[in-house]
mmCIF file of C-alpha atoms in Angstrom:
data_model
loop_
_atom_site.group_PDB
_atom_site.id
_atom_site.type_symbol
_atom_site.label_atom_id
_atom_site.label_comp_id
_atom_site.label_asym_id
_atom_site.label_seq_id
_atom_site.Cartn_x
_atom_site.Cartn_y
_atom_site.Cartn_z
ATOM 1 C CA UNK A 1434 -41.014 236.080 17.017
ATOM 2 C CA UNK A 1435 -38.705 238.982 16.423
ATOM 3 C CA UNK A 1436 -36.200 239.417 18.870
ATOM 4 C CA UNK A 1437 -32.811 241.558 19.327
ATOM 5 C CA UNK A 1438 -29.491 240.769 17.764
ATOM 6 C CA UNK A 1439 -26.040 242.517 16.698
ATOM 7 C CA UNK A 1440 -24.928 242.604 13.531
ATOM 8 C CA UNK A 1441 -22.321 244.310 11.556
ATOM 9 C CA UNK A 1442 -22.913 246.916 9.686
ATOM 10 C CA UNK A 1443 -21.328 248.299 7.055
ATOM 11 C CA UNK A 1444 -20.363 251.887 6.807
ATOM 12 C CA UNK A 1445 -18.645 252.161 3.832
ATOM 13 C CA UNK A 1446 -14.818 253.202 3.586
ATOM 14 C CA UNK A 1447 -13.343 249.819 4.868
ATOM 15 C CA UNK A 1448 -15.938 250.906 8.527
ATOM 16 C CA UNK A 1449 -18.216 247.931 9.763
ATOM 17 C CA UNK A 1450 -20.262 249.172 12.933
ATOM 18 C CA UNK A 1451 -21.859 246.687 15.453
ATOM 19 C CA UNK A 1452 -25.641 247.699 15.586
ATOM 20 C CA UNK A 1453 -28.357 245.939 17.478
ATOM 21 C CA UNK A 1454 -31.599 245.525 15.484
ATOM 22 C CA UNK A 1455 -34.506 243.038 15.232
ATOM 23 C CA UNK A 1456 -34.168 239.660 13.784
ATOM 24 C CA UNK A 1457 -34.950 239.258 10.162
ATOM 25 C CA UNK A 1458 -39.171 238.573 9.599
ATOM 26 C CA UNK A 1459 -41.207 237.639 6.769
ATOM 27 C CA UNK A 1460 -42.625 240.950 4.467
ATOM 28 C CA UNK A 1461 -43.326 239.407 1.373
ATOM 29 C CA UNK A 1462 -45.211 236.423 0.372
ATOM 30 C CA UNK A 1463 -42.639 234.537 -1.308
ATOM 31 C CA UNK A 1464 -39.777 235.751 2.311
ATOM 32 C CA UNK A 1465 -37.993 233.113 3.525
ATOM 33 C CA UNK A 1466 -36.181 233.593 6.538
ATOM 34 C CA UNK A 1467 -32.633 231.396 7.950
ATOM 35 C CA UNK A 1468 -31.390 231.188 10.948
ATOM 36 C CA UNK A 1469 -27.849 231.512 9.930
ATOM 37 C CA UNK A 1470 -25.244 228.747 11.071
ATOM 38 C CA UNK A 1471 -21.658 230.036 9.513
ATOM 39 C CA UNK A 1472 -21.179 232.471 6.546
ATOM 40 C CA UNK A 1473 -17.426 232.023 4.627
ATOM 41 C CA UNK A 1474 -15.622 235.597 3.872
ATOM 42 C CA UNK A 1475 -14.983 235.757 0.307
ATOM 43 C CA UNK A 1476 -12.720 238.262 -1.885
ATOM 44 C CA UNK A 1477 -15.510 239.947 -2.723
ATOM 45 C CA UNK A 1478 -15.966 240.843 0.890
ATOM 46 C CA UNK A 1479 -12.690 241.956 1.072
ATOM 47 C CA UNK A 1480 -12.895 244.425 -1.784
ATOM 48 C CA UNK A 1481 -15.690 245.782 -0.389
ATOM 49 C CA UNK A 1482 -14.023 246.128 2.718
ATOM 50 C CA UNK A 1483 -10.516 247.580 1.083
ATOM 51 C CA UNK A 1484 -9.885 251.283 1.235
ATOM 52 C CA UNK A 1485 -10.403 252.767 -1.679
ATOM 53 C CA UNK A 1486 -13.231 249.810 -2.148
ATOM 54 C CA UNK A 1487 -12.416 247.482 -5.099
ATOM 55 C CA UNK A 1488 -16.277 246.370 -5.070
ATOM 56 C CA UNK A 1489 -19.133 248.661 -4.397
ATOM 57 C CA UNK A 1490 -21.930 247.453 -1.949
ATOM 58 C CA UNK A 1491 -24.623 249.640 -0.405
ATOM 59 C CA UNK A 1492 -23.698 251.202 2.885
ATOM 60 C CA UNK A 1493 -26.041 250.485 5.595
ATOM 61 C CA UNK A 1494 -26.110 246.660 4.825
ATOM 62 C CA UNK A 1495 -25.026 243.733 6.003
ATOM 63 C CA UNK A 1496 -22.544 242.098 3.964
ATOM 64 C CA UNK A 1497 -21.395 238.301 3.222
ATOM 65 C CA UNK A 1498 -23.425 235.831 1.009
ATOM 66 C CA UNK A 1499 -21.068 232.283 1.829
ATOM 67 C CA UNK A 1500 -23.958 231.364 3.837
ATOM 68 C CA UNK A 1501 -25.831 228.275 5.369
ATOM 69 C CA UNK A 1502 -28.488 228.015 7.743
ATOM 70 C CA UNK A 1503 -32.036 226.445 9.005
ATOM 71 C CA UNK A 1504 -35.874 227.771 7.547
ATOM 72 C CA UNK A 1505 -37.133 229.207 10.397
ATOM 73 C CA UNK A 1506 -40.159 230.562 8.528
ATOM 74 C CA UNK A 1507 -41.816 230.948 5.388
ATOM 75 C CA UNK A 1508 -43.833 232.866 3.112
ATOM 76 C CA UNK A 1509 -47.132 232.113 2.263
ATOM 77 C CA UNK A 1510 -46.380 231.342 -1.663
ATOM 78 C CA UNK A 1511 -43.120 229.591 -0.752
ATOM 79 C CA UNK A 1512 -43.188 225.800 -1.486
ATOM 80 C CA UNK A 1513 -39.701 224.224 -2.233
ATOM 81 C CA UNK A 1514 -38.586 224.507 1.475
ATOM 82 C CA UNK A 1515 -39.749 224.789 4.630
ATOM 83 C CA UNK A 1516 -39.261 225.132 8.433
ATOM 84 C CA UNK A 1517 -36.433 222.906 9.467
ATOM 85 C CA UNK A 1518 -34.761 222.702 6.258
ATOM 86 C CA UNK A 1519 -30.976 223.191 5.966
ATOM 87 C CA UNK A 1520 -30.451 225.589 2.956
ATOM 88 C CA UNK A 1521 -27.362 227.199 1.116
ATOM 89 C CA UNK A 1522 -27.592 230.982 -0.632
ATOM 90 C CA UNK A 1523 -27.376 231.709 -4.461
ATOM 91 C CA UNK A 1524 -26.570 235.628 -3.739
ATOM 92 C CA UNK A 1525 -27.294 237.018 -6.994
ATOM 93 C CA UNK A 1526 -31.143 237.709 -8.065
ATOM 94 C CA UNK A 1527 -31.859 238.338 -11.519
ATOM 95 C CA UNK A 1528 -34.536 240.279 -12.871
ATOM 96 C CA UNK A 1529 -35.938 237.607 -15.602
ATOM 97 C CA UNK A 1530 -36.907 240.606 -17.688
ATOM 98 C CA UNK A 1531 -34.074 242.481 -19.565
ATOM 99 C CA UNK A 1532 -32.789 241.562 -22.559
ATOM 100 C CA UNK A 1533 -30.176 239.117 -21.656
ATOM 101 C CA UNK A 1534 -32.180 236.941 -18.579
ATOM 102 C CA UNK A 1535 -34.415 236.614 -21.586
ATOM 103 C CA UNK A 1536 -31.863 235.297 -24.122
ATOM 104 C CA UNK A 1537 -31.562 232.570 -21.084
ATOM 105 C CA UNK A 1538 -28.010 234.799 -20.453
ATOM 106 C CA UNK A 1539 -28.954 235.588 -16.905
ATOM 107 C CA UNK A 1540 -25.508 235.909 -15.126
ATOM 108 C CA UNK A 1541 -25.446 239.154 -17.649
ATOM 109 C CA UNK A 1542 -28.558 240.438 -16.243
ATOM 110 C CA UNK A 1543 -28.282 243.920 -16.298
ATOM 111 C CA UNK A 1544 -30.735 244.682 -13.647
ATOM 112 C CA UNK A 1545 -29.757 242.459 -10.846
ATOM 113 C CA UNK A 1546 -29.074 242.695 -7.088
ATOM 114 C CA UNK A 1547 -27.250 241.180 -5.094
ATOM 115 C CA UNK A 1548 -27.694 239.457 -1.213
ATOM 116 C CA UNK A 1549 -24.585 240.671 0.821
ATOM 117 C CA UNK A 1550 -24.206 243.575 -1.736
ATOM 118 C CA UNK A 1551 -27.278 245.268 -2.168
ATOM 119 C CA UNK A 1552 -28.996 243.410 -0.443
ATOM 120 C CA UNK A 1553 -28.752 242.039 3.608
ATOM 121 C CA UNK A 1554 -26.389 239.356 3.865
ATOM 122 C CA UNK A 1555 -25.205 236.509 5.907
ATOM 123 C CA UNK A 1556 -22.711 238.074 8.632
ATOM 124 C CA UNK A 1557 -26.165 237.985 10.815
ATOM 125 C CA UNK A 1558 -27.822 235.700 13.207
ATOM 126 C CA UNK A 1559 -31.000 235.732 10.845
ATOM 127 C CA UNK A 1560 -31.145 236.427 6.864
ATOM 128 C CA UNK A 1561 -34.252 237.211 4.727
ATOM 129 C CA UNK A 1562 -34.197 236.226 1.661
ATOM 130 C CA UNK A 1563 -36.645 235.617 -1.240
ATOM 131 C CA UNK A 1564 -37.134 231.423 -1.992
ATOM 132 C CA UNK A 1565 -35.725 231.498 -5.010
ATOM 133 C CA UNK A 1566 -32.342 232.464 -3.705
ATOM 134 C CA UNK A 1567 -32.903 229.533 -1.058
ATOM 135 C CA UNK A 1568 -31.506 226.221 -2.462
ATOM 136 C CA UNK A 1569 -32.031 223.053 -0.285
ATOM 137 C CA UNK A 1570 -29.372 220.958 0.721
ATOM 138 C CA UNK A 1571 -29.186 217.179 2.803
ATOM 139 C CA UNK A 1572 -28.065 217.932 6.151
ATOM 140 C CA UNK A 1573 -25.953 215.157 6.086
ATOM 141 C CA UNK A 1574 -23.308 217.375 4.130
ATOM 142 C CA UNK A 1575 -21.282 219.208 6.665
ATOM 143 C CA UNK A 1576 -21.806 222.713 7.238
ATOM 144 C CA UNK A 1577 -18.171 223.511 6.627
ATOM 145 C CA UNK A 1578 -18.696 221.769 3.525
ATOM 146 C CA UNK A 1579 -21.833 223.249 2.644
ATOM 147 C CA UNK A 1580 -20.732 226.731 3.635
ATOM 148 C CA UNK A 1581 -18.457 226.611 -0.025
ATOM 149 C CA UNK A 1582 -21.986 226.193 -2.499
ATOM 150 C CA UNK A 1583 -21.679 229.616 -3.830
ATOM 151 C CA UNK A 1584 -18.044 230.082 -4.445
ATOM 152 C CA UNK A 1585 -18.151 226.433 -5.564
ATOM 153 C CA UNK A 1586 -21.189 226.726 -7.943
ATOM 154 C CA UNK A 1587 -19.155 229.853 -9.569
ATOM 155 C CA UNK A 1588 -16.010 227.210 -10.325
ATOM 156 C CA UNK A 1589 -18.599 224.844 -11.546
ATOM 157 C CA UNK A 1590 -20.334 226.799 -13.830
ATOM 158 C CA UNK A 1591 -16.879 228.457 -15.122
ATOM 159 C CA UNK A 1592 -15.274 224.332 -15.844
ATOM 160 C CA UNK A 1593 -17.889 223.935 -18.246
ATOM 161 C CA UNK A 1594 -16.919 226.378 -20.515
ATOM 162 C CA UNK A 1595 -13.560 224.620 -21.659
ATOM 163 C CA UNK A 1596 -13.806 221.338 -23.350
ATOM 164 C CA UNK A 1597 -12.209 218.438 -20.803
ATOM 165 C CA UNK A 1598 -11.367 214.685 -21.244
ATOM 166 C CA UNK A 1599 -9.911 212.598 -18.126
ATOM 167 C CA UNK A 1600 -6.078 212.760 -18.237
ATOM 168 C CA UNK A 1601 -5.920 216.723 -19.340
ATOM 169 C CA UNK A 1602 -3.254 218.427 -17.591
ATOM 170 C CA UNK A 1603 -4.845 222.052 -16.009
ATOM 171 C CA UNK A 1604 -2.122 224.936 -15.094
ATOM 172 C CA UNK A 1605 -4.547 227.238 -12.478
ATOM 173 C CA UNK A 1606 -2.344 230.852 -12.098
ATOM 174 C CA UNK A 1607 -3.753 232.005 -8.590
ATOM 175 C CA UNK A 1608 -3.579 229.815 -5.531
ATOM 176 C CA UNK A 1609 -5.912 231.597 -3.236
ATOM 177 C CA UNK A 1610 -9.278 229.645 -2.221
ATOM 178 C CA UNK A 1611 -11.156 230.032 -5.931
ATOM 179 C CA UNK A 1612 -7.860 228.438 -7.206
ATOM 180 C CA UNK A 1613 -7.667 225.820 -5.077
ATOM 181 C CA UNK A 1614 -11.613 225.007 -5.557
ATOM 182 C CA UNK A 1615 -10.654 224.942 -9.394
ATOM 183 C CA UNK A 1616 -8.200 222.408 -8.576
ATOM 184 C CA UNK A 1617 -9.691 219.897 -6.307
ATOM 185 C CA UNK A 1618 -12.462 220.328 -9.312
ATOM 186 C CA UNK A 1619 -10.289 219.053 -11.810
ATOM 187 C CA UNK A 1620 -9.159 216.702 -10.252
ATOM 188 C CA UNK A 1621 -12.071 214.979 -8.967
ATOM 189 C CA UNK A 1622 -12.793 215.331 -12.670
ATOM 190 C CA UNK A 1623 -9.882 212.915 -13.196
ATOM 191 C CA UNK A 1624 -7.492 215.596 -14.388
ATOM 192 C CA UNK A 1625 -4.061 214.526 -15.316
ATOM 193 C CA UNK A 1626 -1.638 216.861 -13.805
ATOM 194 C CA UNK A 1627 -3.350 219.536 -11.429
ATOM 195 C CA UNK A 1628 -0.603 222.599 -11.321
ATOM 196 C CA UNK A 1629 -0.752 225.571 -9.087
ATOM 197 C CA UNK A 1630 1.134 228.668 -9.903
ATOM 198 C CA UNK A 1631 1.514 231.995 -7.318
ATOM 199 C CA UNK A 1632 3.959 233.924 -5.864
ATOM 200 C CA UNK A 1633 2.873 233.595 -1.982
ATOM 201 C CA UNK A 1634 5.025 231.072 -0.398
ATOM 202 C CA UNK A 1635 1.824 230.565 2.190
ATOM 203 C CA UNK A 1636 -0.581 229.872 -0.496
ATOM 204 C CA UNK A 1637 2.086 227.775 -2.678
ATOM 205 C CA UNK A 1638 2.665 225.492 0.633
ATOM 206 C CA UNK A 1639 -0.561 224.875 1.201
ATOM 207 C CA UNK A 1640 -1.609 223.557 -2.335
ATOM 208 C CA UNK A 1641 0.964 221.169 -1.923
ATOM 209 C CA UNK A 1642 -0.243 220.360 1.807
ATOM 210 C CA UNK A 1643 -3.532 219.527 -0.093
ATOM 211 C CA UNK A 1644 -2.067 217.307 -2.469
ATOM 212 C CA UNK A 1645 -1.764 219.224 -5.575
ATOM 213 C CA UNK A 1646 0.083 217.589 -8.469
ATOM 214 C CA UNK A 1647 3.174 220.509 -8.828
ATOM 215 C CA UNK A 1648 3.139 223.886 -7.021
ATOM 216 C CA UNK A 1649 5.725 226.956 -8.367
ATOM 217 C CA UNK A 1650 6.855 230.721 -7.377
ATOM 218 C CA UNK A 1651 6.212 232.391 -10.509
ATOM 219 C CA UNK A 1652 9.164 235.106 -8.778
ATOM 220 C CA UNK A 1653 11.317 232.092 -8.661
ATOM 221 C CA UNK A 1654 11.016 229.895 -11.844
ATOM 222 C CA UNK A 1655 10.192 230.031 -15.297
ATOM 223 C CA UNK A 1656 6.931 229.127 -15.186
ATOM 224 C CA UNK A 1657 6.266 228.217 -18.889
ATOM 225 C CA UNK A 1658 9.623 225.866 -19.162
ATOM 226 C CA UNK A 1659 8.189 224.458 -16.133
ATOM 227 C CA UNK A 1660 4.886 223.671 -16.889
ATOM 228 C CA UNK A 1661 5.691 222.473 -20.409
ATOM 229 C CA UNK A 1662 9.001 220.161 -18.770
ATOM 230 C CA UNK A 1663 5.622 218.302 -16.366
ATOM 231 C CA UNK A 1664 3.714 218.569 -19.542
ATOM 232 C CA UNK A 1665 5.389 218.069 -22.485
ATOM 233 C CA UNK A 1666 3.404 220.216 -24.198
ATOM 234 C CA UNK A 1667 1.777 223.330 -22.277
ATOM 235 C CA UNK A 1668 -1.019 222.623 -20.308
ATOM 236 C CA UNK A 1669 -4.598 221.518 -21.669
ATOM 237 C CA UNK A 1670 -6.500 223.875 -19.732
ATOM 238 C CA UNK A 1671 -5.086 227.091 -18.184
ATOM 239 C CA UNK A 1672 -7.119 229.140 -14.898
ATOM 240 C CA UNK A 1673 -6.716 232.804 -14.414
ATOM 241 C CA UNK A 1674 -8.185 232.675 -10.764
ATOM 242 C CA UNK A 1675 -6.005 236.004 -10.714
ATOM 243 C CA UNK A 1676 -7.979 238.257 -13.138
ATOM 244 C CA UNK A 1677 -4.790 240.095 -14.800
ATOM 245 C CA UNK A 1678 -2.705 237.429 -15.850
ATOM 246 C CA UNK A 1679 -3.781 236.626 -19.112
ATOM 247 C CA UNK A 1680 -0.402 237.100 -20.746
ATOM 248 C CA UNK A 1681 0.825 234.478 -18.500
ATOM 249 C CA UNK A 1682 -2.035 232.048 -19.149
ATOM 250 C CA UNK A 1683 -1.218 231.817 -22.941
ATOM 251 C CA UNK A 1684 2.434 231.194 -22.235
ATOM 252 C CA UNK A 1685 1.191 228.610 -20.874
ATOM 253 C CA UNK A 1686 -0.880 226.584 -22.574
ATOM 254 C CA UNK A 1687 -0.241 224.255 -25.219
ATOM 255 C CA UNK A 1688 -1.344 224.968 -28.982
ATOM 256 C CA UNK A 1689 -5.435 224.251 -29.193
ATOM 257 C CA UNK A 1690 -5.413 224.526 -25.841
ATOM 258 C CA UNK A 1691 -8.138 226.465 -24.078
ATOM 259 C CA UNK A 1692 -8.075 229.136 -21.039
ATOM 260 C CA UNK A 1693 -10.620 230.025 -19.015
ATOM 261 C CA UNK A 1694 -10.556 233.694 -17.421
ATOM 262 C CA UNK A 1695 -12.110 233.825 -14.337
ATOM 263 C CA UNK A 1696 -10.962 236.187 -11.728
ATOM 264 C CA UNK A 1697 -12.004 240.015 -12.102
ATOM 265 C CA UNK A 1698 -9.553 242.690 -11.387
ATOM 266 C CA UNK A 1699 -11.684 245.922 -13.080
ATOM 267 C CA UNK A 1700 -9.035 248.160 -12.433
ATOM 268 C CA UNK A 1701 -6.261 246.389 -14.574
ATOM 269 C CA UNK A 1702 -5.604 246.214 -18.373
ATOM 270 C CA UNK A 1703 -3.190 244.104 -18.971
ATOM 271 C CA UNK A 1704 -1.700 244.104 -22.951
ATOM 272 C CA UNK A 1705 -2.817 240.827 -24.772
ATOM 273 C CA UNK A 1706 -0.632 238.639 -27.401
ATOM 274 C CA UNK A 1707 -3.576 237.970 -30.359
ATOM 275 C CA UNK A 1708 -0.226 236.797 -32.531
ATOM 276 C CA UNK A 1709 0.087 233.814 -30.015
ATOM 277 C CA UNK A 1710 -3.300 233.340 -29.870
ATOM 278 C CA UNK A 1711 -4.254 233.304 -33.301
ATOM 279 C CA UNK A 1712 -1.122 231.376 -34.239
ATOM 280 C CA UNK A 1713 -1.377 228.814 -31.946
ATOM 281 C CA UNK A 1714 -5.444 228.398 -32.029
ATOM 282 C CA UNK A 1715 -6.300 229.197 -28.815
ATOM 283 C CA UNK A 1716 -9.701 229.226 -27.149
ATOM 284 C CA UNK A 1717 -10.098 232.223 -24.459
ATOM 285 C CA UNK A 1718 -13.220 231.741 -22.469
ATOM 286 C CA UNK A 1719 -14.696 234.574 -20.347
ATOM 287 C CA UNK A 1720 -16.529 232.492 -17.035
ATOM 288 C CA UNK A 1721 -18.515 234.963 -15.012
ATOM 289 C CA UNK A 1722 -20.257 232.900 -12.005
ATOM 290 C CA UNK A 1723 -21.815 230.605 -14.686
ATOM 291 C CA UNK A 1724 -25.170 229.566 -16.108
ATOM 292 C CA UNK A 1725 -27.610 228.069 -13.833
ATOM 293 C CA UNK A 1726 -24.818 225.886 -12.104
ATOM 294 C CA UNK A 1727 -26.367 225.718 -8.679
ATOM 295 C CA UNK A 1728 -28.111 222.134 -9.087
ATOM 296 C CA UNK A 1729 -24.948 220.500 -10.209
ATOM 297 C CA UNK A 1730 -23.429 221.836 -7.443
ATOM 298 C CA UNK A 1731 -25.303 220.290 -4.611
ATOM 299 C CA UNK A 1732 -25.662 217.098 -6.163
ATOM 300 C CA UNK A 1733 -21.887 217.811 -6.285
ATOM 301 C CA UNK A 1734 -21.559 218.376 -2.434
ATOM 302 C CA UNK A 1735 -24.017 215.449 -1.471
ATOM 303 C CA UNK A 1736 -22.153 213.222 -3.726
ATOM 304 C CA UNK A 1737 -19.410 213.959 -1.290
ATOM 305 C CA UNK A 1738 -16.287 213.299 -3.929
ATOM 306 C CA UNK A 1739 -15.456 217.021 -3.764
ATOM 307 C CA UNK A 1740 -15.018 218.447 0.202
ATOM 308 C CA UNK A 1741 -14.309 222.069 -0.056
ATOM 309 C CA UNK A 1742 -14.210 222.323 4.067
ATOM 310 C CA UNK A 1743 -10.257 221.263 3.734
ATOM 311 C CA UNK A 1744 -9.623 224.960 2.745
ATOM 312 C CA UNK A 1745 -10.874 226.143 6.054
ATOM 313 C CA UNK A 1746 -8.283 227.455 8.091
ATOM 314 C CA UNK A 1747 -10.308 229.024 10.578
ATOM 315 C CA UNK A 1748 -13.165 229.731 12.639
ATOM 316 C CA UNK A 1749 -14.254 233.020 13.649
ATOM 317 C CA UNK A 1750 -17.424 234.144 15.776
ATOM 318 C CA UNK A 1751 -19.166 236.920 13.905
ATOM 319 C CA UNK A 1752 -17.487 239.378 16.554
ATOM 320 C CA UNK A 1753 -13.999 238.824 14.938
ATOM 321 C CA UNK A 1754 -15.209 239.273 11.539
ATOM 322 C CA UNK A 1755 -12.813 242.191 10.380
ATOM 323 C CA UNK A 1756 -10.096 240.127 12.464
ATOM 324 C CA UNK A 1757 -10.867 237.038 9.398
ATOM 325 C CA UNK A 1758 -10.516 239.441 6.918
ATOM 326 C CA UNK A 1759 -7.177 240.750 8.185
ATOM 327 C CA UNK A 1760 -5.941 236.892 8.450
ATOM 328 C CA UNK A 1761 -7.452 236.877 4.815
ATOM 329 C CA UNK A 1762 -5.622 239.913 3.455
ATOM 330 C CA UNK A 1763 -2.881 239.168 4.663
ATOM 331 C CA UNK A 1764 -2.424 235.793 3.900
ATOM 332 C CA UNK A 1765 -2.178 234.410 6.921
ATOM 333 C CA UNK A 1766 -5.565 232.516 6.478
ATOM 334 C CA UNK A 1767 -6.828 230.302 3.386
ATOM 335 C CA UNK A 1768 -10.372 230.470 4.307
ATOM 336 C CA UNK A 1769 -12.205 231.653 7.408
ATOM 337 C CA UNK A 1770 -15.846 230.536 8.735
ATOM 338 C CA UNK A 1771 -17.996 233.176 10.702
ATOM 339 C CA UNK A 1772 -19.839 231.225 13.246
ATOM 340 C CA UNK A 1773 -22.840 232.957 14.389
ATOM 341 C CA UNK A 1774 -23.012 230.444 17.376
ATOM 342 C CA UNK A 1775 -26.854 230.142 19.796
#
């Protein structure tokens, strides 16, 4: 039964505005509708929300699409979940029709949209949301845990790119929380050395809190004498989690070695070094969100060898969501939860 709630709303221009409205309810046969427990705030939320925005989402939306939540209801055609069961959000919904969803290429679908972009997203009490965006999950994974499916699914669909054996030594340039997912990745993957590279002391102390094999200041150090004194050669497998550091990521790695460039900055060009990367035989890999990743990436979570939740810094009720995403900017948080709370 629909009821009241407040959401945020966003306005465009950095603005989110606190609206009352109904709760979400079934339209379409194939609606599902979650009764959302916590949503994580993700970069991508905070380039939407930067002035001038560094993302483009629809004003008049609700953004956010970390989410997990309970089936409260369900479409007549839907048949892979139902009321009751716990459920984790792939955001981005594909068309199936254009040219590349039908070479089987469908993170390049070039009619897509996308749930917390175009689409109402998470940073709600209720979602609706078509089923095949809906992917079930064992409640007996954590919420905080489950909370990190999307974000994680991108990292897991990006590691398969690059070739990797146990005992390769990864150099990830970009400690922030898709850096740090890389990392406890590799090396539940039984990577060799796991190195972190930024220039935020918050984000390099951290890393190391968590374990990671070597952290370094970039501002401080050389970072290719450094990386090749742990490694002996240059790392295996370098990580732009950055998005304009690809300069730095073939410094780093050793020759054959391969680098996978994953973060998006669309505003930067940074010059590239073909010499070094035709002389040294190096494999550059372009890893947008990945290819069908999402199954691999429960069975990952319910496996329980990889728990994301130890990047959560803090926990936020969905009044105090621009308040995370100041903590966020500003480095003063890894990752924040919204809670919706009830």
């Amino acid at each position: 039964m629909a009821h009241l709630e407040t959401v945020p709303v966003f306005r465009g221009e950095g603005v989110i505005e606190y609206v009352e409205r109904r709760s979400a309810q079934l339209v379409a046969d194939d609606d599902v509708v979650v009764r959302i427990e916590a949503c994580g705030i993700c970069g991508t939320d905070l380039n939407i929300l930067a002035v001038p925005p560094a993302h483009k989402a629809t004003p008049g939306i609700v953004i956010g699409h970390e989410g997990v939540g309970i089936v409260e209801a369900v479409g007549p055609t839907v048949k892979h979940v139902r009321p009751g069961d716990r459920v984790v959000i792939a955001n981005r919904l594909t068309c199936g029709m254009c040219d590349y969803c039908r070479r089987g290429l469908d993170n390049q679908c070039t009619n897509y949209q996308t749930i917390g972009t175009t689409l109402d997203g998470a940073f709600a009490p209720t979602l609706r949301a078509p089923a095949r965006a809906l992917w079930k999950i064992d409640p007996s994974v954590p919420r905080d845990d489950a909370a990190f499916f999307e974000p994680l699914s991108c990292v897991v669909g990006s590691v398969k790119r690059a070739p990797f054996q146990p005992g390769d030594n990864v150099a990830i340039i970009g400690a922030g929380p898709m850096g740090l997912l890389f990392a406890l990745l590799y090396r539940t993957m039984g990577a060799g050395r796991v190195i972190l590279l930024d220039v935020a002391p918050y984000r390099l102390e951290f890393a190391q809190e968590i374990g990671m094999d070597a952290v370094f200041n970039v501002a401080q150090i050389d970072a290719q004498a450094e990386v090749k004194r742990l490694t002996g050669l240059g790392a295996d497998i370098v990580v732009d989690a950055v998005g304009n550091q690809i300069d730095q990521a073939i410094r780093l790695a050793r020759r054959g070695g391969h680098i996978i460039l994953f973060g998006l900055r669309p505003h930067d060009n940074p010059s590239v070094n073909q010499y070094t990367i035709t002389r040294y035989d190096l494999t550059l890999h372009g890893a947008f969100v990945g290819l069908h990743p999402f199954a691999q990436t429960i069975q990952l979570l319910e496996s329980r060898r990889i728990q994301p939740s130890i990047l959560v810094t803090h926990r936020l009720p969905l009044t105090e969501l621009m308040h995370g995403v100041e903590l966020m900017r500003t480095q003063q948080a890894m990752k924040v939860l919204i809670e919706m709370g009830g």
